[in-house]
JSON list of C-alpha atoms in Angstrom, two decimals:
[
{"chain": "A", "resi": 855, "resn": "GLN", "atom": "CA", "xyz": [4.57, -71.23, 162.52]},
{"chain": "A", "resi": 856, "resn": "VAL", "atom": "CA", "xyz": [6.81, -71.14, 165.59]},
{"chain": "A", "resi": 857, "resn": "GLN", "atom": "CA", "xyz": [9.95, -73.13, 164.92]},
{"chain": "A", "resi": 858, "resn": "LEU", "atom": "CA", "xyz": [13.62, -73.53, 165.65]},
{"chain": "A", "resi": 859, "resn": "VAL", "atom": "CA", "xyz": [15.81, -74.80, 162.82]},
{"chain": "A", "resi": 860, "resn": "GLN", "atom": "CA", "xyz": [19.28, -76.08, 163.61]},
{"chain": "A", "resi": 861, "resn": "SER", "atom": "CA", "xyz": [22.38, -76.47, 161.48]},
{"chain": "A", "resi": 862, "resn": "GLY", "atom": "CA", "xyz": [23.47, -79.77, 160.03]},
{"chain": "A", "resi": 863, "resn": "ALA", "atom": "CA", "xyz": [25.44, -82.70, 161.37]},
{"chain": "A", "resi": 864, "resn": "GLU", "atom": "CA", "xyz": [29.10, -82.27, 162.26]},
{"chain": "A", "resi": 865, "resn": "VAL", "atom": "CA", "xyz": [32.05, -84.65, 162.51]},
{"chain": "A", "resi": 866, "resn": "LYS", "atom": "CA", "xyz": [34.96, -83.36, 164.56]},
{"chain": "A", "resi": 867, "resn": "LYS", "atom": "CA", "xyz": [38.28, -84.68, 165.80]},
{"chain": "A", "resi": 868, "resn": "PRO", "atom": "CA", "xyz": [39.11, -84.79, 169.51]},
{"chain": "A", "resi": 869, "resn": "GLY", "atom": "CA", "xyz": [40.35, -81.44, 170.74]},
{"chain": "A", "resi": 870, "resn": "ALA", "atom": "CA", "xyz": [38.48, -79.47, 168.08]},
{"chain": "A", "resi": 871, "resn": "SER", "atom": "CA", "xyz": [35.52, -77.11, 168.57]},
{"chain": "A", "resi": 872, "resn": "VAL", "atom": "CA", "xyz": [32.02, -77.26, 167.15]},
{"chain": "A", "resi": 873, "resn": "ARG", "atom": "CA", "xyz": [29.50, -74.49, 166.61]},
{"chain": "A", "resi": 874, "resn": "VAL", "atom": "CA", "xyz": [25.82, -75.28, 166.21]},
{"chain": "A", "resi": 875, "resn": "SER", "atom": "CA", "xyz": [23.26, -72.69, 165.16]},
{"chain": "A", "resi": 876, "resn": "CYS", "atom": "CA", "xyz": [19.56, -72.45, 166.01]},
{"chain": "A", "resi": 877, "resn": "LYS", "atom": "CA", "xyz": [17.43, -70.07, 163.93]},
{"chain": "A", "resi": 878, "resn": "ALA", "atom": "CA", "xyz": [14.10, -68.93, 165.31]},
{"chain": "A", "resi": 879, "resn": "SER", "atom": "CA", "xyz": [11.01, -67.97, 163.36]},
{"chain": "A", "resi": 880, "resn": "GLY", "atom": "CA", "xyz": [7.33, -67.29, 163.98]},
{"chain": "A", "resi": 881, "resn": "TYR", "atom": "CA", "xyz": [7.67, -65.51, 167.32]},
{"chain": "A", "resi": 882, "resn": "SER", "atom": "CA", "xyz": [9.34, -62.53, 168.99]},
{"chain": "A", "resi": 883, "resn": "PHE", "atom": "CA", "xyz": [12.94, -63.73, 169.19]},
{"chain": "A", "resi": 884, "resn": "THR", "atom": "CA", "xyz": [14.07, -61.40, 171.98]},
{"chain": "A", "resi": 885, "resn": "ASN", "atom": "CA", "xyz": [11.18, -62.28, 174.32]},
{"chain": "A", "resi": 886, "resn": "TYR", "atom": "CA", "xyz": [12.09, -65.92, 174.97]},
{"chain": "A", "resi": 887, "resn": "TYR", "atom": "CA", "xyz": [15.12, -67.55, 176.54]},
{"chain": "A", "resi": 888, "resn": "VAL", "atom": "CA", "xyz": [16.69, -70.48, 174.70]},
{"chain": "A", "resi": 889, "resn": "HIS", "atom": "CA", "xyz": [18.20, -73.57, 176.30]},
{"chain": "A", "resi": 890, "resn": "TRP", "atom": "CA", "xyz": [20.58, -76.16, 174.92]},
{"chain": "A", "resi": 891, "resn": "VAL", "atom": "CA", "xyz": [20.09, -79.83, 175.79]},
{"chain": "A", "resi": 892, "resn": "ARG", "atom": "CA", "xyz": [22.08, -82.81, 174.57]},
{"chain": "A", "resi": 893, "resn": "GLN", "atom": "CA", "xyz": [21.49, -86.53, 174.34]},
{"chain": "A", "resi": 894, "resn": "ALA", "atom": "CA", "xyz": [24.27, -89.06, 173.99]},
{"chain": "A", "resi": 895, "resn": "PRO", "atom": "CA", "xyz": [23.49, -92.24, 172.00]},
{"chain": "A", "resi": 896, "resn": "GLY", "atom": "CA", "xyz": [21.00, -94.37, 173.89]},
{"chain": "A", "resi": 897, "resn": "GLN", "atom": "CA", "xyz": [21.08, -92.05, 176.89]},
{"chain": "A", "resi": 898, "resn": "GLY", "atom": "CA", "xyz": [18.83, -89.50, 178.56]},
{"chain": "A", "resi": 899, "resn": "LEU", "atom": "CA", "xyz": [18.58, -85.74, 178.26]},
{"chain": "A", "resi": 900, "resn": "GLU", "atom": "CA", "xyz": [21.24, -83.44, 179.69]},
{"chain": "A", "resi": 901, "resn": "TRP", "atom": "CA", "xyz": [20.82, -79.70, 180.17]},
{"chain": "A", "resi": 902, "resn": "MET", "atom": "CA", "xyz": [23.80, -77.63, 179.05]},
{"chain": "A", "resi": 903, "resn": "GLY", "atom": "CA", "xyz": [22.83, -74.01, 179.56]},
{"chain": "A", "resi": 904, "resn": "ILE", "atom": "CA", "xyz": [20.60, -71.08, 178.71]},
{"chain": "A", "resi": 905, "resn": "ILE", "atom": "CA", "xyz": [20.86, -67.76, 176.91]},
{"chain": "A", "resi": 906, "resn": "ASN", "atom": "CA", "xyz": [18.76, -64.61, 176.98]},
{"chain": "A", "resi": 907, "resn": "PRO", "atom": "CA", "xyz": [18.80, -63.71, 173.26]},
{"chain": "A", "resi": 908, "resn": "SER", "atom": "CA", "xyz": [18.06, -60.07, 173.97]},
{"chain": "A", "resi": 909, "resn": "ALA", "atom": "CA", "xyz": [20.73, -59.32, 176.57]},
{"chain": "A", "resi": 910, "resn": "GLY", "atom": "CA", "xyz": [23.13, -62.10, 175.59]},
{"chain": "A", "resi": 911, "resn": "THR", "atom": "CA", "xyz": [23.42, -63.22, 179.20]},
{"chain": "A", "resi": 912, "resn": "THR", "atom": "CA", "xyz": [24.10, -66.88, 179.83]},
{"chain": "A", "resi": 913, "resn": "ARG", "atom": "CA", "xyz": [24.18, -69.59, 182.48]},
{"chain": "A", "resi": 914, "resn": "TYR", "atom": "CA", "xyz": [26.01, -72.84, 181.95]},
{"chain": "A", "resi": 915, "resn": "ALA", "atom": "CA", "xyz": [25.97, -76.20, 183.67]},
{"chain": "A", "resi": 916, "resn": "GLN", "atom": "CA", "xyz": [29.01, -76.58, 185.88]},
{"chain": "A", "resi": 917, "resn": "LYS", "atom": "CA", "xyz": [30.37, -79.56, 183.94]},
{"chain": "A", "resi": 918, "resn": "PHE", "atom": "CA", "xyz": [30.75, -77.42, 180.79]},
{"chain": "A", "resi": 919, "resn": "GLN", "atom": "CA", "xyz": [32.24, -74.34, 182.41]},
{"chain": "A", "resi": 920, "resn": "GLY", "atom": "CA", "xyz": [35.26, -73.14, 180.51]},
{"chain": "A", "resi": 921, "resn": "ARG", "atom": "CA", "xyz": [34.54, -74.89, 177.23]},
{"chain": "A", "resi": 922, "resn": "LEU", "atom": "CA", "xyz": [30.94, -73.90, 176.44]},
{"chain": "A", "resi": 923, "resn": "SER", "atom": "CA", "xyz": [29.85, -70.61, 174.91]},
{"chain": "A", "resi": 924, "resn": "MET", "atom": "CA", "xyz": [26.41, -69.45, 173.85]},
{"chain": "A", "resi": 925, "resn": "THR", "atom": "CA", "xyz": [25.80, -66.32, 171.81]},
{"chain": "A", "resi": 926, "resn": "SER", "atom": "CA", "xyz": [22.91, -64.68, 169.99]},
{"chain": "A", "resi": 927, "resn": "ASP", "atom": "CA", "xyz": [22.52, -62.54, 166.89]},
{"chain": "A", "resi": 928, "resn": "THR", "atom": "CA", "xyz": [19.29, -60.57, 166.99]},
{"chain": "A", "resi": 929, "resn": "SER", "atom": "CA", "xyz": [19.68, -59.41, 163.38]},
{"chain": "A", "resi": 930, "resn": "THR", "atom": "CA", "xyz": [19.42, -62.98, 162.11]},
{"chain": "A", "resi": 931, "resn": "ARG", "atom": "CA", "xyz": [17.27, -64.35, 164.97]},
{"chain": "A", "resi": 932, "resn": "THR", "atom": "CA", "xyz": [19.89, -67.01, 165.62]},
{"chain": "A", "resi": 933, "resn": "VAL", "atom": "CA", "xyz": [21.49, -68.41, 168.75]},
{"chain": "A", "resi": 934, "resn": "TYR", "atom": "CA", "xyz": [24.75, -70.32, 168.68]},
{"chain": "A", "resi": 935, "resn": "MET", "atom": "CA", "xyz": [26.28, -72.98, 170.90]},
{"chain": "A", "resi": 936, "resn": "GLU", "atom": "CA", "xyz": [30.02, -73.58, 170.73]},
{"chain": "A", "resi": 937, "resn": "LEU", "atom": "CA", "xyz": [31.69, -76.43, 172.58]},
{"chain": "A", "resi": 938, "resn": "SER", "atom": "CA", "xyz": [35.48, -76.64, 172.60]},
{"chain": "A", "resi": 939, "resn": "SER", "atom": "CA", "xyz": [38.09, -79.23, 173.52]},
{"chain": "A", "resi": 940, "resn": "LEU", "atom": "CA", "xyz": [35.83, -81.95, 172.21]},
{"chain": "A", "resi": 941, "resn": "ARG", "atom": "CA", "xyz": [36.22, -85.53, 173.40]},
{"chain": "A", "resi": 942, "resn": "SER", "atom": "CA", "xyz": [34.51, -88.76, 172.42]},
{"chain": "A", "resi": 943, "resn": "GLU", "atom": "CA", "xyz": [32.03, -88.37, 175.29]},
{"chain": "A", "resi": 944, "resn": "ASP", "atom": "CA", "xyz": [30.67, -85.24, 173.59]},
{"chain": "A", "resi": 945, "resn": "THR", "atom": "CA", "xyz": [29.26, -87.36, 170.76]},
{"chain": "A", "resi": 946, "resn": "ALA", "atom": "CA", "xyz": [25.55, -86.62, 171.02]},
{"chain": "A", "resi": 947, "resn": "VAL", "atom": "CA", "xyz": [22.52, -85.00, 169.49]},
{"chain": "A", "resi": 948, "resn": "TYR", "atom": "CA", "xyz": [22.35, -81.35, 170.50]},
{"chain": "A", "resi": 949, "resn": "PHE", "atom": "CA", "xyz": [18.98, -79.61, 170.77]},
{"chain": "A", "resi": 950, "resn": "CYS", "atom": "CA", "xyz": [18.00, -76.00, 171.25]},
{"chain": "A", "resi": 951, "resn": "ALA", "atom": "CA", "xyz": [14.67, -75.36, 172.96]},
{"chain": "A", "resi": 952, "resn": "ARG", "atom": "CA", "xyz": [12.59, -72.28, 173.74]},
{"chain": "A", "resi": 953, "resn": "ASP", "atom": "CA", "xyz": [11.46, -71.43, 177.25]},
{"chain": "A", "resi": 954, "resn": "PRO", "atom": "CA", "xyz": [8.00, -69.80, 177.34]},
{"chain": "A", "resi": 955, "resn": "ASP", "atom": "CA", "xyz": [8.29, -68.49, 180.91]},
{"chain": "A", "resi": 956, "resn": "TYR", "atom": "CA", "xyz": [11.84, -68.61, 182.31]},
{"chain": "A", "resi": 957, "resn": "GLY", "atom": "CA", "xyz": [11.64, -68.03, 186.05]},
{"chain": "A", "resi": 958, "resn": "GLY", "atom": "CA", "xyz": [7.90, -68.56, 186.16]},
{"chain": "A", "resi": 959, "resn": "TYR", "atom": "CA", "xyz": [5.62, -71.49, 186.86]},
{"chain": "A", "resi": 960, "resn": "GLU", "atom": "CA", "xyz": [5.27, -72.26, 183.17]},
{"chain": "A", "resi": 961, "resn": "ALA", "atom": "CA", "xyz": [9.01, -72.48, 182.57]},
{"chain": "A", "resi": 962, "resn": "SER", "atom": "CA", "xyz": [9.62, -75.45, 180.29]},
{"chain": "A", "resi": 963, "resn": "PHE", "atom": "CA", "xyz": [10.91, -76.35, 176.83]},
{"chain": "A", "resi": 964, "resn": "ASP", "atom": "CA", "xyz": [7.89, -75.79, 174.61]},
{"chain": "A", "resi": 965, "resn": "VAL", "atom": "CA", "xyz": [9.47, -75.60, 171.15]},
{"chain": "A", "resi": 966, "resn": "TRP", "atom": "CA", "xyz": [12.48, -77.70, 170.14]},
{"chain": "A", "resi": 967, "resn": "GLY", "atom": "CA", "xyz": [14.87, -77.65, 167.24]},
{"chain": "A", "resi": 968, "resn": "GLN", "atom": "CA", "xyz": [15.18, -80.83, 165.20]},
{"chain": "A", "resi": 969, "resn": "GLY", "atom": "CA", "xyz": [18.54, -81.70, 166.73]},
{"chain": "A", "resi": 970, "resn": "THR", "atom": "CA", "xyz": [22.10, -81.65, 165.41]},
{"chain": "A", "resi": 971, "resn": "THR", "atom": "CA", "xyz": [24.25, -84.76, 165.55]},
{"chain": "A", "resi": 972, "resn": "VAL", "atom": "CA", "xyz": [27.82, -84.08, 166.59]},
{"chain": "A", "resi": 973, "resn": "THR", "atom": "CA", "xyz": [30.25, -86.96, 166.24]},
{"chain": "A", "resi": 974, "resn": "VAL", "atom": "CA", "xyz": [33.69, -86.73, 167.80]},
{"chain": "A", "resi": 975, "resn": "SER", "atom": "CA", "xyz": [36.03, -89.28, 166.30]},
{"chain": "B", "resi": 1311, "resn": "ASP", "atom": "CA", "xyz": [21.52, -79.87, 191.93]},
{"chain": "B", "resi": 1312, "resn": "ILE", "atom": "CA", "xyz": [18.03, -81.35, 192.15]},
{"chain": "B", "resi": 1313, "resn": "GLN", "atom": "CA", "xyz": [18.04, -85.07, 191.37]},
{"chain": "B", "resi": 1314, "resn": "MET", "atom": "CA", "xyz": [14.99, -86.43, 189.57]},
{"chain": "B", "resi": 1315, "resn": "THR", "atom": "CA", "xyz": [14.16, -90.12, 189.92]},
{"chain": "B", "resi": 1316, "resn": "GLN", "atom": "CA", "xyz": [11.57, -91.73, 187.68]},
{"chain": "B", "resi": 1317, "resn": "SER", "atom": "CA", "xyz": [9.93, -95.09, 188.12]},
{"chain": "B", "resi": 1318, "resn": "PRO", "atom": "CA", "xyz": [9.65, -97.48, 186.54]},
{"chain": "B", "resi": 1319, "resn": "SER", "atom": "CA", "xyz": [12.54, -97.31, 184.06]},
{"chain": "B", "resi": 1320, "resn": "SER", "atom": "CA", "xyz": [10.46, -99.28, 181.61]},
{"chain": "B", "resi": 1321, "resn": "LEU", "atom": "CA", "xyz": [7.05, -100.88, 181.40]},
{"chain": "B", "resi": 1322, "resn": "SER", "atom": "CA", "xyz": [5.08, -103.07, 179.04]},
{"chain": "B", "resi": 1323, "resn": "ALA", "atom": "CA", "xyz": [1.43, -102.26, 178.48]},
{"chain": "B", "resi": 1324, "resn": "SER", "atom": "CA", "xyz": [-1.39, -102.96, 176.08]},
{"chain": "B", "resi": 1325, "resn": "VAL", "atom": "CA", "xyz": [-3.48, -100.57, 174.04]},
{"chain": "B", "resi": 1326, "resn": "GLY", "atom": "CA", "xyz": [-6.28, -99.30, 176.27]},
{"chain": "B", "resi": 1327, "resn": "ASP", "atom": "CA", "xyz": [-4.36, -99.74, 179.53]},
{"chain": "B", "resi": 1328, "resn": "ARG", "atom": "CA", "xyz": [-4.07, -97.04, 182.14]},
{"chain": "B", "resi": 1329, "resn": "VAL", "atom": "CA", "xyz": [-0.41, -96.17, 182.66]},
{"chain": "B", "resi": 1330, "resn": "THR", "atom": "CA", "xyz": [1.15, -94.26, 185.54]},
{"chain": "B", "resi": 1331, "resn": "ILE", "atom": "CA", "xyz": [4.72, -92.97, 185.73]},
{"chain": "B", "resi": 1332, "resn": "THR", "atom": "CA", "xyz": [6.11, -91.37, 188.86]},
{"chain": "B", "resi": 1333, "resn": "CYS", "atom": "CA", "xyz": [8.84, -88.81, 189.37]},
{"chain": "B", "resi": 1334, "resn": "ARG", "atom": "CA", "xyz": [10.44, -87.91, 192.68]},
{"chain": "B", "resi": 1335, "resn": "ALA", "atom": "CA", "xyz": [12.60, -84.85, 193.29]},
{"chain": "B", "resi": 1336, "resn": "SER", "atom": "CA", "xyz": [15.45, -84.70, 195.79]},
{"chain": "B", "resi": 1337, "resn": "GLN", "atom": "CA", "xyz": [14.04, -81.48, 197.25]},
{"chain": "B", "resi": 1338, "resn": "SER", "atom": "CA", "xyz": [10.70, -79.71, 197.34]},
{"chain": "B", "resi": 1339, "resn": "MET", "atom": "CA", "xyz": [10.01, -77.66, 194.23]},
{"chain": "B", "resi": 1340, "resn": "SER", "atom": "CA", "xyz": [6.35, -76.63, 194.32]},
{"chain": "B", "resi": 1341, "resn": "ILE", "atom": "CA", "xyz": [4.83, -77.35, 190.89]},
{"chain": "B", "resi": 1342, "resn": "TYR", "atom": "CA", "xyz": [7.88, -76.60, 188.74]},
{"chain": "B", "resi": 1343, "resn": "LEU", "atom": "CA", "xyz": [7.69, -79.96, 186.99]},
{"chain": "B", "resi": 1344, "resn": "ASN", "atom": "CA", "xyz": [7.25, -80.78, 183.31]},
{"chain": "B", "resi": 1345, "resn": "TRP", "atom": "CA", "xyz": [6.71, -83.99, 181.33]},
{"chain": "B", "resi": 1346, "resn": "TYR", "atom": "CA", "xyz": [7.96, -84.79, 177.82]},
{"chain": "B", "resi": 1347, "resn": "GLN", "atom": "CA", "xyz": [7.43, -87.58, 175.32]},
{"chain": "B", "resi": 1348, "resn": "GLN", "atom": "CA", "xyz": [10.24, -88.62, 173.00]},
{"chain": "B", "resi": 1349, "resn": "LYS", "atom": "CA", "xyz": [10.07, -91.00, 170.07]},
{"chain": "B", "resi": 1350, "resn": "PRO", "atom": "CA", "xyz": [13.20, -92.48, 168.45]},
{"chain": "B", "resi": 1351, "resn": "GLY", "atom": "CA", "xyz": [15.12, -90.02, 166.32]},
{"chain": "B", "resi": 1352, "resn": "LYS", "atom": "CA", "xyz": [12.88, -87.12, 167.30]},
{"chain": "B", "resi": 1353, "resn": "ALA", "atom": "CA", "xyz": [13.08, -84.14, 169.61]},
{"chain": "B", "resi": 1354, "resn": "PRO", "atom": "CA", "xyz": [11.17, -84.37, 172.88]},
{"chain": "B", "resi": 1355, "resn": "LYS", "atom": "CA", "xyz": [7.63, -83.00, 172.94]},
{"chain": "B", "resi": 1356, "resn": "LEU", "atom": "CA", "xyz": [6.18, -81.07, 175.88]},
{"chain": "B", "resi": 1357, "resn": "LEU", "atom": "CA", "xyz": [3.09, -82.80, 177.28]},
{"chain": "B", "resi": 1358, "resn": "ILE", "atom": "CA", "xyz": [2.49, -81.29, 180.73]},
{"chain": "B", "resi": 1359, "resn": "TYR", "atom": "CA", "xyz": [3.89, -78.12, 182.32]},
{"chain": "B", "resi": 1360, "resn": "ALA", "atom": "CA", "xyz": [3.58, -76.75, 185.85]},
{"chain": "B", "resi": 1361, "resn": "ALA", "atom": "CA", "xyz": [2.85, -80.30, 187.08]},
{"chain": "B", "resi": 1362, "resn": "SER", "atom": "CA", "xyz": [-0.72, -80.51, 185.78]},
{"chain": "B", "resi": 1363, "resn": "SER", "atom": "CA", "xyz": [-1.31, -78.11, 182.88]},
{"chain": "B", "resi": 1364, "resn": "LEU", "atom": "CA", "xyz": [-1.89, -79.77, 179.52]},
{"chain": "B", "resi": 1365, "resn": "GLN", "atom": "CA", "xyz": [0.15, -78.31, 176.69]},
{"chain": "B", "resi": 1366, "resn": "SER", "atom": "CA", "xyz": [-1.92, -77.07, 173.76]},
{"chain": "B", "resi": 1367, "resn": "GLY", "atom": "CA", "xyz": [-2.65, -79.81, 171.24]},
{"chain": "B", "resi": 1368, "resn": "VAL", "atom": "CA", "xyz": [-1.87, -82.69, 173.61]},
{"chain": "B", "resi": 1369, "resn": "PRO", "atom": "CA", "xyz": [-4.67, -85.27, 173.94]},
{"chain": "B", "resi": 1370, "resn": "SER", "atom": "CA", "xyz": [-6.69, -85.17, 177.14]},
{"chain": "B", "resi": 1371, "resn": "ARG", "atom": "CA", "xyz": [-5.81, -88.79, 177.97]},
{"chain": "B", "resi": 1372, "resn": "PHE", "atom": "CA", "xyz": [-2.55, -87.35, 179.33]},
{"chain": "B", "resi": 1373, "resn": "SER", "atom": "CA", "xyz": [-2.69, -85.82, 182.79]},
{"chain": "B", "resi": 1374, "resn": "GLY", "atom": "CA", "xyz": [-0.25, -84.79, 185.49]},
{"chain": "B", "resi": 1375, "resn": "SER", "atom": "CA", "xyz": [-0.48, -84.33, 189.22]},
{"chain": "B", "resi": 1376, "resn": "GLY", "atom": "CA", "xyz": [1.63, -83.66, 192.27]},
{"chain": "B", "resi": 1377, "resn": "SER", "atom": "CA", "xyz": [3.54, -80.94, 194.06]},
{"chain": "B", "resi": 1378, "resn": "GLY", "atom": "CA", "xyz": [6.54, -80.65, 196.34]},
{"chain": "B", "resi": 1379, "resn": "THR", "atom": "CA", "xyz": [8.64, -83.75, 195.67]},
{"chain": "B", "resi": 1380, "resn": "ASP", "atom": "CA", "xyz": [6.24, -86.33, 194.21]},
{"chain": "B", "resi": 1381, "resn": "PHE", "atom": "CA", "xyz": [4.68, -86.15, 190.76]},
{"chain": "B", "resi": 1382, "resn": "THR", "atom": "CA", "xyz": [2.73, -88.45, 188.46]},
{"chain": "B", "resi": 1383, "resn": "LEU", "atom": "CA", "xyz": [2.05, -88.67, 184.73]},
{"chain": "B", "resi": 1384, "resn": "THR", "atom": "CA", "xyz": [-1.02, -90.70, 183.81]},
{"chain": "B", "resi": 1385, "resn": "ILE", "atom": "CA", "xyz": [-2.14, -91.94, 180.41]},
{"chain": "B", "resi": 1386, "resn": "SER", "atom": "CA", "xyz": [-5.77, -92.91, 180.88]},
{"chain": "B", "resi": 1387, "resn": "SER", "atom": "CA", "xyz": [-6.09, -95.20, 177.86]},
{"chain": "B", "resi": 1388, "resn": "LEU", "atom": "CA", "xyz": [-2.86, -96.05, 176.08]},
{"chain": "B", "resi": 1389, "resn": "GLN", "atom": "CA", "xyz": [-2.94, -95.58, 172.32]},
{"chain": "B", "resi": 1390, "resn": "PRO", "atom": "CA", "xyz": [-0.55, -97.05, 169.70]},
{"chain": "B", "resi": 1391, "resn": "GLU", "atom": "CA", "xyz": [1.09, -93.66, 169.16]},
{"chain": "B", "resi": 1392, "resn": "ASP", "atom": "CA", "xyz": [1.90, -93.37, 172.89]},
{"chain": "B", "resi": 1393, "resn": "PHE", "atom": "CA", "xyz": [4.64, -95.98, 172.84]},
{"chain": "B", "resi": 1394, "resn": "ALA", "atom": "CA", "xyz": [7.68, -93.83, 173.52]},
{"chain": "B", "resi": 1395, "resn": "THR", "atom": "CA", "xyz": [10.05, -92.70, 176.27]},
{"chain": "B", "resi": 1396, "resn": "TYR", "atom": "CA", "xyz": [8.79, -90.20, 178.84]},
{"chain": "B", "resi": 1397, "resn": "TYR", "atom": "CA", "xyz": [10.91, -87.77, 180.85]},
{"chain": "B", "resi": 1398, "resn": "CYS", "atom": "CA", "xyz": [10.16, -85.55, 183.79]},
{"chain": "B", "resi": 1399, "resn": "GLN", "atom": "CA", "xyz": [12.13, -82.30, 184.18]},
{"chain": "B", "resi": 1400, "resn": "GLN", "atom": "CA", "xyz": [12.33, -79.69, 186.91]},
{"chain": "B", "resi": 1401, "resn": "SER", "atom": "CA", "xyz": [12.27, -75.98, 186.16]},
{"chain": "B", "resi": 1402, "resn": "TYR", "atom": "CA", "xyz": [12.61, -74.84, 189.79]},
{"chain": "B", "resi": 1403, "resn": "THR", "atom": "CA", "xyz": [16.27, -73.95, 189.49]},
{"chain": "B", "resi": 1404, "resn": "THR", "atom": "CA", "xyz": [19.36, -74.24, 187.34]},
{"chain": "B", "resi": 1405, "resn": "PRO", "atom": "CA", "xyz": [20.84, -76.52, 186.37]},
{"chain": "B", "resi": 1406, "resn": "ARG", "atom": "CA", "xyz": [17.65, -77.87, 184.88]},
{"chain": "B", "resi": 1407, "resn": "THR", "atom": "CA", "xyz": [17.58, -81.62, 185.44]},
{"chain": "B", "resi": 1408, "resn": "PHE", "atom": "CA", "xyz": [15.70, -84.54, 183.92]},
{"chain": "B", "resi": 1409, "resn": "GLY", "atom": "CA", "xyz": [14.63, -87.91, 185.14]},
{"chain": "B", "resi": 1410, "resn": "GLN", "atom": "CA", "xyz": [16.34, -90.88, 183.55]},
{"chain": "B", "resi": 1411, "resn": "GLY", "atom": "CA", "xyz": [13.32, -91.69, 181.40]},
{"chain": "B", "resi": 1412, "resn": "THR", "atom": "CA", "xyz": [10.59, -94.32, 181.31]},
{"chain": "B", "resi": 1413, "resn": "LYS", "atom": "CA", "xyz": [10.29, -96.43, 178.17]},
{"chain": "B", "resi": 1414, "resn": "VAL", "atom": "CA", "xyz": [6.73, -97.53, 177.45]},
{"chain": "B", "resi": 1415, "resn": "GLU", "atom": "CA", "xyz": [6.69, -100.64, 175.28]},
{"chain": "B", "resi": 1416, "resn": "ILE", "atom": "CA", "xyz": [4.01, -102.76, 173.67]},
{"chain": "B", "resi": 1417, "resn": "LYS", "atom": "CA", "xyz": [2.97, -105.83, 175.67]}
]
């Protein structure tokens, strides 16, 4: 079935970097953009950015510019999100999510990873 | 950035009630509006896309309407499994933005 499986929980110290993976299965990996969304404890959803897994092109939210990087590996059907210069406010659950129609009317997040908890302490 | 404002922030309702959640965008965005349901400790689940299209596998008691700046999610008859937090989200432009969420609790 169509699914995104993320890597496990991470505990990092302030100033460190974290890399979270998101492995796709059950669909054509290069045909769908992937977003990253995070959720701080008890808070709402925050969009971080998007990657085209085929071309490797990215767009990031302004607040993360300079410390966020998204990459893709088509051979392993995996996208990666790396956030550097971590601070306590980056403690959150990080989700990857597939977009079925980026740029079109049906653009949305139709398949989600299970989430990866990143704790900065 | 497009600001998304949901109301109410929370509501209490009984099983069988009709529930309506509204979402207002800070600028017109046609029908580029999606709705999600999230339960504690779980990833969000897509319910409605393009303002009114029901995602495959989602019960028909969920419906969406609206265009431009004003949108509505309706649950026609609330079921026990519907107690959750609901988010609207715009896909008109980047950065994608979400409403602050509406928590639906048991009355």
